[in-house]
Amino acid sequence: MDIDITEHEEWFLSYVEREMEKEANDRGPMELKRRHTFAVLANARRMVESERPRPELARATLLAALYHDVARFEQYLQYHTFRDRESLNHGRHGVRILKEEKRLDGEPRQLAHMVLSAVGLHNSFALPGGLPGDTAFAAHVVRDADKLDILRVLDEHLSKPGPYSPTVVLKLPDTPGRCGGKVVAAALERRVAAYADLTCVNDFRVLLGTWFFDMHFAESRRQFVTDGHGLHLLKGLPDDANYGEARALLLAELEKYA
Ligand SMILES: [Fe+2]
């Protein structure tokens, strides 16, 4: 499926360049988001290739993938964090930026609407019921593609010797010992854990593992396992009283699929 969104990709790159110039200190986190964006786009292309939606929907999906985190740059400039709770809702803010920048004015109206909905919803805990099928498809692809790359980012980061970047680990402490309550409970019930329940870096590993239950397409489940990031993140958990059971359950779940 040959969907050409080069013009949008070029705008995005120059936009990021422009935003990064405003940051006087560490631009690393913004660079990370630029790389993340293109990795998410590549993941989304893979899903679109295997699901084969009609061309207009394929285009909307890829544009939503490209633009899903467009607000991350303003968010970082203003607040120096990627935690929405401490700053702004970066999905909704992204919609605002795309409108202000008139990014979708050249696209058919329905297509533009799908892109904006998918960007606005990509970071919500779950999609609202009753979404039109096309919008739900685009949103699900972006959400799966996004999660798969967050696994990569976290696995790469946590595999390096510490200290961890507070921005990447959401300022969570990495204290060994007692932690892991609600997030572990979610894993044991085979449901997706919530960011709001994170108390430490190991909780984060578990949360990332529970995303497997939220993958929407066969291609995303396949990539989740074959990328190896999920497995590696889970194997990094201590096999102790707090985490052992969740660790074993999630690893078994992934290995079953492999
Ligand atoms: Fe995002």
Short mmCIF file of N, CA and C in Angstrom, two decimals, residues 58-172:
data_model
loop_
_atom_site.label_atom_id
_atom_site.label_comp_id
_atom_site.label_asym_id
_atom_site.label_seq_id
_atom_site.Cartn_x
_atom_site.Cartn_y
_atom_site.Cartn_z
N ALA A 58 -6.52 4.40 5.33
CA ALA A 58 -5.09 4.15 5.52
C ALA A 58 -4.35 5.48 5.68
N ARG A 59 -4.70 6.45 4.84
CA ARG A 59 -4.05 7.76 4.91
C ARG A 59 -4.35 8.46 6.24
N ALA A 60 -5.60 8.43 6.64
CA ALA A 60 -5.98 9.05 7.92
C ALA A 60 -5.19 8.40 9.06
N THR A 61 -5.05 7.10 9.01
CA THR A 61 -4.36 6.36 10.07
C THR A 61 -2.89 6.75 10.14
N LEU A 62 -2.26 6.85 8.98
CA LEU A 62 -0.84 7.21 8.98
C LEU A 62 -0.62 8.65 9.42
N LEU A 63 -1.54 9.54 9.00
CA LEU A 63 -1.40 10.94 9.45
C LEU A 63 -1.60 11.04 10.96
N ALA A 64 -2.53 10.27 11.48
CA ALA A 64 -2.75 10.28 12.93
C ALA A 64 -1.50 9.76 13.65
N ALA A 65 -0.86 8.75 13.07
CA ALA A 65 0.35 8.22 13.69
C ALA A 65 1.46 9.28 13.67
N LEU A 66 1.61 9.95 12.56
CA LEU A 66 2.64 10.99 12.45
C LEU A 66 2.40 12.13 13.44
N TYR A 67 1.14 12.51 13.60
CA TYR A 67 0.82 13.69 14.41
C TYR A 67 0.42 13.38 15.85
N HIS A 68 0.43 12.11 16.24
CA HIS A 68 -0.18 11.78 17.54
C HIS A 68 0.50 12.52 18.70
N ASP A 69 1.81 12.71 18.62
CA ASP A 69 2.53 13.35 19.72
C ASP A 69 3.01 14.76 19.37
N VAL A 70 2.33 15.40 18.45
CA VAL A 70 2.80 16.73 18.01
C VAL A 70 2.86 17.71 19.19
N ALA A 71 2.04 17.46 20.22
CA ALA A 71 2.00 18.39 21.36
C ALA A 71 3.14 18.16 22.35
N ARG A 72 3.88 17.09 22.18
CA ARG A 72 4.94 16.78 23.15
C ARG A 72 6.00 17.88 23.23
N PHE A 73 6.19 18.58 22.13
CA PHE A 73 7.28 19.56 22.08
C PHE A 73 6.90 20.82 22.87
N GLU A 74 5.70 21.31 22.66
CA GLU A 74 5.22 22.45 23.47
C GLU A 74 5.11 22.04 24.94
N GLN A 75 4.65 20.82 25.14
CA GLN A 75 4.50 20.33 26.53
C GLN A 75 5.85 20.36 27.24
N TYR A 76 6.87 19.88 26.56
CA TYR A 76 8.19 19.84 27.20
C TYR A 76 8.75 21.25 27.40
N LEU A 77 8.58 22.10 26.40
CA LEU A 77 9.08 23.47 26.52
C LEU A 77 8.45 24.19 27.70
N GLN A 78 7.16 23.97 27.89
CA GLN A 78 6.46 24.72 28.94
C GLN A 78 6.63 24.10 30.31
N TYR A 79 6.64 22.77 30.37
CA TYR A 79 6.59 22.12 31.69
C TYR A 79 7.78 21.23 32.01
N HIS A 80 8.60 20.92 31.02
CA HIS A 80 9.71 19.99 31.21
C HIS A 80 9.30 18.66 31.81
N THR A 81 8.18 18.18 31.37
CA THR A 81 7.75 16.83 31.76
C THR A 81 6.86 16.28 30.65
N PHE A 82 6.73 14.94 30.60
CA PHE A 82 5.78 14.31 29.69
C PHE A 82 4.60 13.72 30.48
N ARG A 83 4.53 14.08 31.77
CA ARG A 83 3.39 13.61 32.57
C ARG A 83 2.22 14.53 32.35
N ASP A 84 1.19 14.02 31.72
CA ASP A 84 0.02 14.85 31.44
C ASP A 84 -0.61 15.41 32.71
N ARG A 85 -0.64 14.58 33.74
CA ARG A 85 -1.29 15.03 34.98
C ARG A 85 -0.65 16.28 35.56
N GLU A 86 0.64 16.45 35.28
CA GLU A 86 1.34 17.63 35.82
C GLU A 86 1.43 18.76 34.81
N SER A 87 0.85 18.57 33.65
CA SER A 87 1.01 19.61 32.63
C SER A 87 -0.26 19.79 31.82
N LEU A 88 -0.35 19.13 30.68
CA LEU A 88 -1.54 19.27 29.85
C LEU A 88 -1.86 17.93 29.20
N ASN A 89 -3.08 17.78 28.72
CA ASN A 89 -3.45 16.56 27.99
C ASN A 89 -2.88 16.68 26.58
N HIS A 90 -1.83 15.89 26.31
CA HIS A 90 -1.11 16.12 25.05
C HIS A 90 -1.86 15.60 23.82
N GLY A 91 -2.87 14.76 24.03
CA GLY A 91 -3.72 14.36 22.91
C GLY A 91 -4.60 15.52 22.48
N ARG A 92 -5.32 16.06 23.45
CA ARG A 92 -6.21 17.19 23.15
C ARG A 92 -5.43 18.41 22.67
N HIS A 93 -4.27 18.65 23.29
CA HIS A 93 -3.47 19.80 22.88
C HIS A 93 -2.95 19.63 21.45
N GLY A 94 -2.68 18.39 21.09
CA GLY A 94 -2.25 18.11 19.71
C GLY A 94 -3.31 18.52 18.69
N VAL A 95 -4.56 18.25 19.03
CA VAL A 95 -5.67 18.63 18.14
C VAL A 95 -5.65 20.15 17.93
N ARG A 96 -5.40 20.86 19.04
CA ARG A 96 -5.38 22.32 18.95
C ARG A 96 -4.25 22.80 18.04
N ILE A 97 -3.08 22.20 18.19
CA ILE A 97 -1.94 22.61 17.37
C ILE A 97 -2.23 22.34 15.88
N LEU A 98 -2.77 21.16 15.60
CA LEU A 98 -3.04 20.81 14.20
C LEU A 98 -4.04 21.78 13.57
N LYS A 99 -4.99 22.24 14.39
CA LYS A 99 -5.96 23.22 13.86
C LYS A 99 -5.29 24.57 13.66
N GLU A 100 -4.54 25.00 14.66
CA GLU A 100 -3.86 26.30 14.55
C GLU A 100 -2.91 26.34 13.37
N GLU A 101 -2.22 25.23 13.15
CA GLU A 101 -1.24 25.17 12.07
C GLU A 101 -1.89 24.83 10.72
N LYS A 102 -3.19 24.63 10.75
CA LYS A 102 -3.96 24.30 9.54
C LYS A 102 -3.36 23.11 8.80
N ARG A 103 -2.93 22.12 9.54
CA ARG A 103 -2.24 20.97 8.93
C ARG A 103 -3.15 20.11 8.08
N LEU A 104 -4.46 20.12 8.36
CA LEU A 104 -5.33 19.17 7.66
C LEU A 104 -6.28 19.87 6.70
N ASP A 105 -6.04 21.17 6.48
CA ASP A 105 -6.94 21.92 5.60
C ASP A 105 -6.92 21.40 4.16
N GLY A 106 -5.82 20.80 3.76
CA GLY A 106 -5.73 20.30 2.38
C GLY A 106 -6.28 18.89 2.21
N GLU A 107 -6.78 18.30 3.28
CA GLU A 107 -7.28 16.93 3.21
C GLU A 107 -8.81 16.94 3.16
N PRO A 108 -9.42 15.88 2.62
CA PRO A 108 -10.89 15.79 2.65
C PRO A 108 -11.40 15.92 4.09
N ARG A 109 -12.58 16.55 4.24
CA ARG A 109 -13.07 16.87 5.57
C ARG A 109 -13.21 15.68 6.51
N GLN A 110 -13.76 14.61 5.96
CA GLN A 110 -13.99 13.42 6.79
C GLN A 110 -12.67 12.82 7.25
N LEU A 111 -11.70 12.85 6.34
CA LEU A 111 -10.38 12.31 6.67
C LEU A 111 -9.74 13.14 7.78
N ALA A 112 -9.83 14.47 7.65
CA ALA A 112 -9.27 15.36 8.67
C ALA A 112 -9.91 15.09 10.02
N HIS A 113 -11.21 14.86 10.00
CA HIS A 113 -11.94 14.61 11.23
C HIS A 113 -11.45 13.33 11.91
N MET A 114 -11.21 12.30 11.10
CA MET A 114 -10.72 11.03 11.65
C MET A 114 -9.34 11.22 12.29
N VAL A 115 -8.49 11.99 11.62
CA VAL A 115 -7.14 12.22 12.15
C VAL A 115 -7.23 12.92 13.50
N LEU A 116 -8.04 13.98 13.56
CA LEU A 116 -8.14 14.75 14.80
C LEU A 116 -8.70 13.88 15.94
N SER A 117 -9.70 13.07 15.62
CA SER A 117 -10.27 12.20 16.66
C SER A 117 -9.22 11.22 17.17
N ALA A 118 -8.49 10.61 16.25
CA ALA A 118 -7.50 9.61 16.67
C ALA A 118 -6.38 10.25 17.49
N VAL A 119 -5.94 11.44 17.10
CA VAL A 119 -4.90 12.13 17.87
C VAL A 119 -5.44 12.48 19.26
N GLY A 120 -6.65 12.99 19.31
CA GLY A 120 -7.24 13.40 20.58
C GLY A 120 -7.48 12.23 21.53
N LEU A 121 -7.68 11.05 20.97
CA LEU A 121 -8.02 9.89 21.80
C LEU A 121 -6.85 8.96 22.05
N HIS A 122 -5.71 9.22 21.40
CA HIS A 122 -4.66 8.19 21.44
C HIS A 122 -4.14 7.93 22.85
N ASN A 123 -4.25 8.93 23.71
CA ASN A 123 -3.68 8.78 25.06
C ASN A 123 -4.72 8.58 26.14
N SER A 124 -5.98 8.35 25.77
CA SER A 124 -6.97 8.09 26.82
C SER A 124 -6.82 6.65 27.28
N PHE A 125 -7.26 6.37 28.49
CA PHE A 125 -7.06 5.03 29.06
C PHE A 125 -7.74 3.97 28.20
N ALA A 126 -8.95 4.27 27.76
CA ALA A 126 -9.65 3.35 26.85
C ALA A 126 -10.45 4.19 25.86
N LEU A 127 -10.76 3.63 24.72
CA LEU A 127 -11.55 4.38 23.74
C LEU A 127 -13.01 4.39 24.17
N PRO A 128 -13.70 5.51 23.95
CA PRO A 128 -15.13 5.55 24.30
C PRO A 128 -15.91 4.57 23.42
N GLY A 129 -16.99 4.04 23.95
CA GLY A 129 -17.83 3.15 23.16
C GLY A 129 -18.55 3.95 22.08
N GLY A 130 -19.02 3.29 21.06
CA GLY A 130 -19.83 3.95 20.05
C GLY A 130 -19.08 4.82 19.05
N LEU A 131 -17.76 4.67 19.00
CA LEU A 131 -17.01 5.43 17.98
C LEU A 131 -17.34 4.87 16.60
N PRO A 132 -17.39 5.73 15.57
CA PRO A 132 -17.54 5.19 14.21
C PRO A 132 -16.39 4.23 13.90
N GLY A 133 -16.68 3.18 13.17
CA GLY A 133 -15.71 2.13 12.90
C GLY A 133 -14.37 2.62 12.36
N ASP A 134 -14.44 3.57 11.42
CA ASP A 134 -13.19 4.07 10.81
C ASP A 134 -12.32 4.80 11.83
N THR A 135 -12.95 5.63 12.64
CA THR A 135 -12.21 6.37 13.65
C THR A 135 -11.61 5.40 14.67
N ALA A 136 -12.40 4.40 15.04
CA ALA A 136 -11.90 3.42 15.99
C ALA A 136 -10.70 2.68 15.40
N PHE A 137 -10.77 2.35 14.13
CA PHE A 137 -9.65 1.65 13.49
C PHE A 137 -8.38 2.51 13.58
N ALA A 138 -8.48 3.77 13.14
CA ALA A 138 -7.31 4.66 13.14
C ALA A 138 -6.77 4.82 14.57
N ALA A 139 -7.68 5.01 15.51
CA ALA A 139 -7.25 5.21 16.90
C ALA A 139 -6.58 3.95 17.45
N HIS A 140 -7.12 2.79 17.14
CA HIS A 140 -6.53 1.55 17.64
C HIS A 140 -5.14 1.32 17.05
N VAL A 141 -4.98 1.61 15.78
CA VAL A 141 -3.65 1.44 15.17
C VAL A 141 -2.65 2.35 15.86
N VAL A 142 -3.02 3.62 16.04
CA VAL A 142 -2.09 4.56 16.66
C VAL A 142 -1.77 4.13 18.08
N ARG A 143 -2.77 3.71 18.81
CA ARG A 143 -2.54 3.31 20.21
C ARG A 143 -1.63 2.08 20.30
N ASP A 144 -1.86 1.10 19.45
CA ASP A 144 -0.99 -0.09 19.45
C ASP A 144 0.43 0.30 19.03
N ALA A 145 0.52 1.07 17.96
CA ALA A 145 1.83 1.45 17.42
C ALA A 145 2.61 2.26 18.46
N ASP A 146 1.91 3.13 19.16
CA ASP A 146 2.50 3.98 20.19
C ASP A 146 3.03 3.11 21.33
N LYS A 147 2.20 2.21 21.80
CA LYS A 147 2.59 1.35 22.92
C LYS A 147 3.81 0.51 22.56
N LEU A 148 3.81 -0.03 21.33
CA LEU A 148 4.94 -0.87 20.93
C LEU A 148 6.24 -0.10 20.96
N ASP A 149 6.19 1.18 20.59
CA ASP A 149 7.45 1.92 20.61
C ASP A 149 7.82 2.41 22.01
N ILE A 150 6.83 2.65 22.85
CA ILE A 150 7.15 3.01 24.24
C ILE A 150 7.87 1.83 24.90
N LEU A 151 7.46 0.61 24.55
CA LEU A 151 8.17 -0.57 25.06
C LEU A 151 9.64 -0.52 24.66
N ARG A 152 9.89 -0.17 23.40
CA ARG A 152 11.28 -0.07 22.93
C ARG A 152 12.05 0.97 23.73
N VAL A 153 11.47 2.17 23.84
CA VAL A 153 12.15 3.27 24.54
C VAL A 153 12.49 2.87 25.97
N LEU A 154 11.50 2.31 26.67
CA LEU A 154 11.73 1.96 28.07
C LEU A 154 12.73 0.81 28.21
N ASP A 155 12.60 -0.18 27.32
CA ASP A 155 13.52 -1.32 27.41
C ASP A 155 14.96 -0.84 27.16
N GLU A 156 15.14 -0.02 26.13
CA GLU A 156 16.49 0.49 25.86
C GLU A 156 17.02 1.29 27.04
N HIS A 157 16.15 2.12 27.60
CA HIS A 157 16.59 2.98 28.69
C HIS A 157 16.91 2.19 29.95
N LEU A 158 16.05 1.25 30.30
CA LEU A 158 16.24 0.51 31.54
C LEU A 158 17.34 -0.56 31.39
N SER A 159 17.77 -0.82 30.17
CA SER A 159 18.87 -1.78 29.98
C SER A 159 20.23 -1.13 30.19
N LYS A 160 20.24 0.20 30.14
CA LYS A 160 21.51 0.91 30.34
C LYS A 160 21.77 1.07 31.84
N PRO A 161 23.04 1.23 32.20
CA PRO A 161 23.29 1.47 33.62
C PRO A 161 22.66 2.80 34.05
N GLY A 162 22.17 2.87 35.28
CA GLY A 162 21.50 4.07 35.78
C GLY A 162 22.46 5.22 35.96
N PRO A 163 22.08 6.36 36.50
CA PRO A 163 20.69 6.62 36.93
C PRO A 163 19.77 6.85 35.74
N TYR A 164 18.52 6.50 35.90
CA TYR A 164 17.55 6.68 34.82
C TYR A 164 17.20 8.15 34.66
N SER A 165 16.81 8.50 33.42
CA SER A 165 16.34 9.87 33.18
C SER A 165 14.97 10.02 33.83
N PRO A 166 14.82 11.02 34.70
CA PRO A 166 13.51 11.21 35.36
C PRO A 166 12.38 11.41 34.34
N THR A 167 12.71 12.05 33.22
CA THR A 167 11.66 12.28 32.21
C THR A 167 11.17 10.95 31.65
N VAL A 168 12.13 10.04 31.37
CA VAL A 168 11.75 8.77 30.75
C VAL A 168 10.99 7.87 31.73
N VAL A 169 11.44 7.82 32.98
CA VAL A 169 10.74 6.95 33.95
C VAL A 169 9.67 7.72 34.75
N LEU A 170 9.24 8.84 34.18
CA LEU A 170 8.14 9.61 34.78
C LEU A 170 8.38 9.96 36.24
N LYS A 171 9.63 10.22 36.55
CA LYS A 171 10.03 10.61 37.91
C LYS A 171 9.72 9.53 38.96
N LEU A 172 9.56 8.29 38.53
CA LEU A 172 9.27 7.23 39.49
C LEU A 172 10.56 6.81 40.19
#
